[in-house]
Amino acid sequence: MTGYGKAEALLGGGKLTVEFRTLNSKNTDISFKTSLLPKDKEMLLRTKVAAALQRGTIDCFMTWEANAAESAKKVNLELAGEYFKELKALRREICSPSTSIDTDARMDNDLLCAILRIPDVVDAKKTDIIDDDNWPIVEKAVDEAIAKVNEFRSQEGAVLYKDVTSRISNILALYDEVEGYEAERIVAVKERLTKNLEELQAKVDPLRFEQEMIYYLEKLDINEEKVRLRQHCKYFMDTIDNEPYPGKKLGFIIQEIGREINTTGSKSNHAGMQKAVVKMKDELEKMREQSLNIL
């Protein structure tokens, strides 16, 4: 869901730049970080952005660059004069009397510099930059910036698709490796139990021993986990290939895949199987991190 898009609109008095920056988020959080957007247009734009970008932390920036004719600044002489009088009177009250004409002049100059930084004293010829007349031009720039965000997302999405689908393939290959250890595991379990009984010098009914062995091995059977995991992996691929906004659903499917891997690990009882399970968990964790970036 990370993206960036920028577009410009040439209006009568200068150039308006529209920027969108998006980050990953489970929800849609839209912020307009500008004072240029009229309040009556905010809801309209919010609806447009939500429909086009769907999800994520979305910041919209608008900056105005006036042309040479419009950028001429005017000083509000009346307001500046009032500030100057009041500040000079305040200076006389709280400061010791000046003994130098140069010092007085320097202090007056400092006062003027401070006054020019006060809001409304110096202002550009300022009117509402965005209005109903030029809104179609602004809206076109917004649409262009949004399109660039989606283009950015599409490029990132292609990389993410390749990454997560390759990890699904890796998990399936590792599960095939787990299956390869099953016959070896059964033999190892039988040998271990037989050896323990021999060390205890216990007399065991062979038939009862086989029955208990079957019961024990059934507890370690992972056939159900194999079927469910492969089904979840198939569902993952179907979802990412066919749904327009699969991100949230993929997160749920990853949880289910993780459940089957964990159960397999708890039943493995074999060093080789456990190593394969650890590798699968590593692949799944990387998938989980990447799924947060998928819309």
Coordinates of C-alpha atoms in Angstrom, one line a residue:
M1 CA 0.0 0.0 0.0
T2 CA 3.0 2.3 0.0
G3 CA 2.7 4.8 -2.8
Y4 CA 3.5 8.3 -4.0
G5 CA 1.9 10.5 -6.6
K6 CA 2.3 14.1 -7.7
A7 CA 0.5 16.4 -10.2
E8 CA 0.3 20.1 -10.9
A9 CA -2.5 22.4 -11.9
L10 CA -1.9 25.8 -13.5
L11 CA -4.4 28.3 -12.2
G12 CA -4.8 32.0 -12.9
G13 CA -2.3 33.3 -10.3
G14 CA 0.2 30.5 -10.2
K15 CA 0.8 26.7 -9.8
L16 CA -0.9 24.3 -7.4
T17 CA 1.0 21.1 -6.6
V18 CA -1.0 18.1 -5.4
E19 CA 0.9 15.2 -3.7
F20 CA -0.3 12.0 -2.2
R21 CA 1.8 9.8 0.1
T22 CA 0.4 6.4 1.3
L23 CA 1.7 4.0 3.9
N24 CA 0.5 0.6 5.1
S25 CA -2.5 0.4 7.4
K26 CA -5.4 -2.0 8.2
N27 CA -7.9 0.8 7.8
T28 CA -8.4 3.9 5.6
D29 CA -7.0 7.0 7.3
I30 CA -7.1 10.1 5.1
S31 CA -5.5 13.4 6.2
F32 CA -5.4 16.7 4.2
K33 CA -2.3 18.5 5.3
T34 CA -3.1 21.8 3.6
S35 CA -5.0 25.0 4.3
L36 CA -5.7 25.5 0.6
L37 CA -8.6 23.0 0.3
P38 CA -12.0 24.7 0.8
K39 CA -14.1 23.0 3.5
D40 CA -16.9 22.4 1.1
K41 CA -14.6 20.4 -1.1
E42 CA -13.0 18.2 1.6
M43 CA -15.8 15.6 1.8
L44 CA -16.0 15.3 -1.9
L45 CA -12.3 14.8 -2.2
R46 CA -12.2 12.4 0.8
T47 CA -14.9 10.2 -0.9
K48 CA -12.9 10.2 -4.2
V49 CA -9.6 9.3 -2.5
A50 CA -11.2 6.5 -0.4
A51 CA -12.8 4.9 -3.4
A52 CA -9.6 5.1 -5.5
L53 CA -7.0 4.1 -2.9
Q54 CA -9.1 1.8 -0.7
R55 CA -6.9 1.4 2.3
G56 CA -3.8 2.8 4.0
T57 CA -2.6 5.9 5.8
I58 CA -3.1 8.5 3.1
D59 CA -1.7 12.1 3.3
C60 CA -2.7 14.7 0.8
F61 CA -0.5 17.8 0.4
M62 CA -1.3 20.9 -1.6
T63 CA 1.2 23.7 -2.1
W64 CA 0.8 27.0 -3.9
E65 CA 3.4 28.8 -5.9
A66 CA 2.3 32.2 -7.0
N67 CA 3.6 33.7 -10.2
A68 CA 5.7 36.9 -10.2
A69 CA 2.7 39.2 -10.5
E70 CA 0.8 37.6 -7.7
S71 CA 3.7 37.2 -5.3
A72 CA 4.1 40.9 -4.6
K73 CA 3.7 41.4 -0.9
K74 CA 1.9 44.3 0.7
V75 CA 2.5 45.7 4.2
N76 CA -0.5 46.6 6.3
L77 CA 0.9 50.0 7.3
E78 CA -1.8 50.8 9.7
L79 CA -1.5 47.5 11.6
A80 CA 2.3 47.7 11.5
G81 CA 2.2 51.2 12.9
E82 CA 0.0 50.2 15.8
Y83 CA 2.3 47.3 16.7
F84 CA 5.3 49.6 16.5
K85 CA 3.8 52.2 18.9
E86 CA 2.8 49.6 21.4
L87 CA 6.1 47.7 21.3
K88 CA 8.1 50.9 21.5
A89 CA 6.1 52.0 24.6
L90 CA 6.6 48.6 26.1
R91 CA 10.4 48.8 25.5
R92 CA 10.5 52.2 27.2
E93 CA 8.8 50.7 30.3
I94 CA 10.9 47.6 30.7
C95 CA 14.3 48.8 29.4
S96 CA 16.7 51.3 30.8
P97 CA 16.8 54.7 28.8
S98 CA 19.1 54.5 25.8
T99 CA 22.2 56.7 25.9
S100 CA 23.0 56.4 22.2
I101 CA 21.1 57.4 19.1
D102 CA 22.7 54.5 17.3
T103 CA 21.4 52.1 19.9
D104 CA 17.8 53.5 19.6
A105 CA 18.0 53.2 15.8
R106 CA 19.2 49.6 16.0
M107 CA 16.5 48.7 18.5
D108 CA 13.8 50.3 16.3
N109 CA 15.1 48.3 13.4
D110 CA 14.9 45.1 15.4
L111 CA 11.3 46.0 16.3
L112 CA 10.4 46.5 12.7
C113 CA 11.9 43.2 11.7
A114 CA 9.9 41.4 14.4
I115 CA 6.7 43.2 13.4
L116 CA 7.1 42.1 9.8
R117 CA 7.0 38.5 11.0
I118 CA 3.7 38.9 12.7
P119 CA 0.8 37.3 10.8
D120 CA -1.4 39.7 8.8
V121 CA 1.2 42.5 8.8
V122 CA 2.8 41.3 5.6
D123 CA 0.6 39.3 3.4
A124 CA 0.5 38.3 -0.2
K125 CA -2.5 39.5 -2.3
K126 CA -4.4 36.6 -1.1
T127 CA -7.8 35.3 -2.2
D128 CA -9.2 31.8 -2.2
I129 CA -6.9 30.0 -4.5
I130 CA -9.4 27.1 -5.1
D131 CA -12.9 28.0 -6.0
D132 CA -15.8 26.6 -8.0
D133 CA -14.5 28.1 -11.3
N134 CA -11.1 26.4 -11.2
W135 CA -12.2 23.3 -9.2
P136 CA -12.4 21.1 -12.4
I137 CA -8.7 21.8 -13.0
V138 CA -7.8 21.0 -9.5
E139 CA -9.8 17.8 -9.5
K140 CA -8.1 16.7 -12.7
A141 CA -4.7 17.2 -11.0
V142 CA -6.0 15.2 -8.0
D143 CA -7.1 12.4 -10.3
E144 CA -3.7 12.4 -12.0
A145 CA -1.9 12.2 -8.7
I146 CA -4.1 9.4 -7.5
A147 CA -3.4 7.5 -10.8
K148 CA 0.3 7.8 -10.1
V149 CA -0.1 6.5 -6.6
N150 CA -1.9 3.4 -8.0
E151 CA 0.8 3.0 -10.7
F152 CA 3.4 3.1 -7.9
R153 CA 1.4 0.5 -5.9
S154 CA 1.1 -1.7 -9.0
Q155 CA 4.8 -1.8 -9.5
E156 CA 5.3 -2.6 -5.8
G157 CA 2.5 -5.2 -6.0
A158 CA 4.2 -7.1 -8.8
V159 CA 7.3 -7.5 -6.6
L160 CA 5.2 -8.5 -3.6
Y161 CA 3.3 -11.1 -5.7
K162 CA 6.5 -12.7 -6.9
D163 CA 7.8 -12.8 -3.3
V164 CA 4.8 -14.3 -1.5
T165 CA 3.9 -16.8 -4.2
S166 CA 7.5 -18.1 -4.2
R167 CA 7.3 -18.6 -0.4
I168 CA 4.1 -20.6 -0.9
S169 CA 6.0 -22.8 -3.2
N170 CA 8.8 -23.1 -0.7
I171 CA 6.4 -24.1 2.1
L172 CA 4.8 -26.8 -0.1
A173 CA 8.3 -28.1 -1.1
L174 CA 9.3 -28.2 2.6
Y175 CA 6.1 -30.1 3.4
D176 CA 7.0 -32.7 0.8
E177 CA 10.3 -33.0 2.6
V178 CA 8.4 -33.5 5.9
E179 CA 6.4 -36.4 4.2
G180 CA 9.7 -38.0 3.2
Y181 CA 10.6 -38.4 6.8
E182 CA 7.4 -40.2 7.8
A183 CA 8.4 -43.8 7.1
E184 CA 11.8 -43.2 8.8
R185 CA 10.0 -41.6 11.8
I186 CA 7.8 -44.7 12.3
V187 CA 10.8 -47.0 12.3
A188 CA 12.7 -44.7 14.7
V189 CA 9.7 -44.5 17.1
K190 CA 9.3 -48.3 17.1
E191 CA 13.1 -48.8 17.7
R192 CA 13.1 -46.3 20.5
L193 CA 10.2 -47.8 22.3
T194 CA 11.5 -51.3 21.9
K195 CA 14.9 -50.3 23.2
N196 CA 13.3 -48.6 26.2
L197 CA 11.3 -51.8 27.0
E198 CA 14.4 -53.9 26.7
E199 CA 16.3 -51.7 29.1
L200 CA 13.5 -52.0 31.6
Q201 CA 13.5 -55.7 31.0
A202 CA 9.7 -55.6 30.9
K203 CA 7.7 -58.5 29.6
V204 CA 5.3 -57.2 27.0
D205 CA 2.5 -59.0 25.1
P206 CA 3.5 -58.5 21.4
L207 CA -0.1 -58.1 20.2
R208 CA -0.8 -55.5 22.9
F209 CA 2.5 -53.8 22.0
E210 CA 1.4 -53.5 18.4
Q211 CA -2.0 -52.2 19.4
E212 CA -0.4 -49.5 21.6
M213 CA 2.1 -48.7 18.9
I214 CA -0.7 -48.1 16.4
Y215 CA -2.6 -45.9 18.8
Y216 CA 0.6 -43.9 19.5
L217 CA 1.4 -43.5 15.8
E218 CA -2.1 -42.3 15.1
K219 CA -1.5 -39.5 17.6
L220 CA 1.5 -38.5 15.5
D221 CA -0.3 -38.8 12.2
I222 CA -0.1 -35.6 10.1
N223 CA -2.3 -36.7 7.2
E224 CA -5.1 -34.2 8.1
E225 CA -2.5 -31.4 8.5
K226 CA -1.1 -32.2 5.0
V227 CA -4.5 -32.0 3.4
R228 CA -5.5 -28.8 5.1
L229 CA -2.2 -27.0 4.5
R230 CA -2.3 -27.8 0.8
Q231 CA -5.9 -26.6 0.6
H232 CA -5.0 -23.4 2.4
C233 CA -2.1 -22.8 0.0
K234 CA -4.3 -23.3 -3.0
Y235 CA -6.9 -20.9 -1.5
F236 CA -4.1 -18.4 -0.9
M237 CA -3.1 -18.6 -4.6
D238 CA -6.8 -18.4 -5.8
T239 CA -7.4 -15.3 -3.6
I240 CA -4.3 -13.4 -4.6
D241 CA -4.9 -14.2 -8.3
N242 CA -8.6 -13.5 -8.5
E243 CA -9.6 -10.9 -5.9
P244 CA -9.0 -7.1 -6.5
Y245 CA -8.2 -6.3 -2.9
P246 CA -7.0 -9.6 -1.2
G247 CA -4.8 -8.2 1.5
K248 CA -7.0 -8.8 4.6
K249 CA -8.2 -12.2 3.5
L250 CA -4.6 -13.3 2.8
G251 CA -3.8 -12.4 6.4
F252 CA -6.5 -14.8 7.6
I253 CA -5.3 -17.5 5.3
I254 CA -1.7 -17.1 6.5
Q255 CA -3.0 -17.6 10.1
E256 CA -4.6 -20.9 9.0
I257 CA -1.4 -22.1 7.3
G258 CA 0.5 -21.3 10.4
R259 CA -1.9 -23.3 12.5
E260 CA -1.2 -26.4 10.4
I261 CA 2.5 -25.9 10.4
N262 CA 2.5 -25.6 14.2
T263 CA 0.4 -28.7 14.6
T264 CA 2.8 -30.6 12.3
G265 CA 5.7 -29.4 14.4
S266 CA 4.1 -30.6 17.6
K267 CA 3.6 -34.0 16.1
S268 CA 6.9 -34.3 14.2
N269 CA 8.9 -36.1 16.9
H270 CA 11.8 -36.3 14.4
A271 CA 14.8 -34.0 14.0
G272 CA 14.6 -33.7 10.2
M273 CA 10.9 -32.9 10.3
Q274 CA 11.4 -30.3 13.0
K275 CA 14.1 -28.6 10.9
A276 CA 11.7 -28.4 7.9
V277 CA 9.0 -27.0 10.2
V278 CA 11.3 -24.3 11.4
K279 CA 12.1 -23.4 7.8
M280 CA 8.3 -23.3 7.0
K281 CA 7.7 -21.0 9.9
D282 CA 10.4 -18.7 8.7
E283 CA 8.9 -18.5 5.2
L284 CA 5.4 -17.9 6.7
E285 CA 6.7 -15.1 9.0
K286 CA 8.1 -13.3 5.9
M287 CA 4.8 -13.8 4.1
R288 CA 3.0 -12.3 7.1
E289 CA 5.2 -9.2 7.0
Q290 CA 4.7 -8.8 3.3
S291 CA 0.9 -9.4 3.5
L292 CA 0.6 -6.1 5.4
N293 CA 1.8 -4.3 2.2
I294 CA -0.9 -5.9 0.0
L295 CA -4.0 -3.9 -0.6

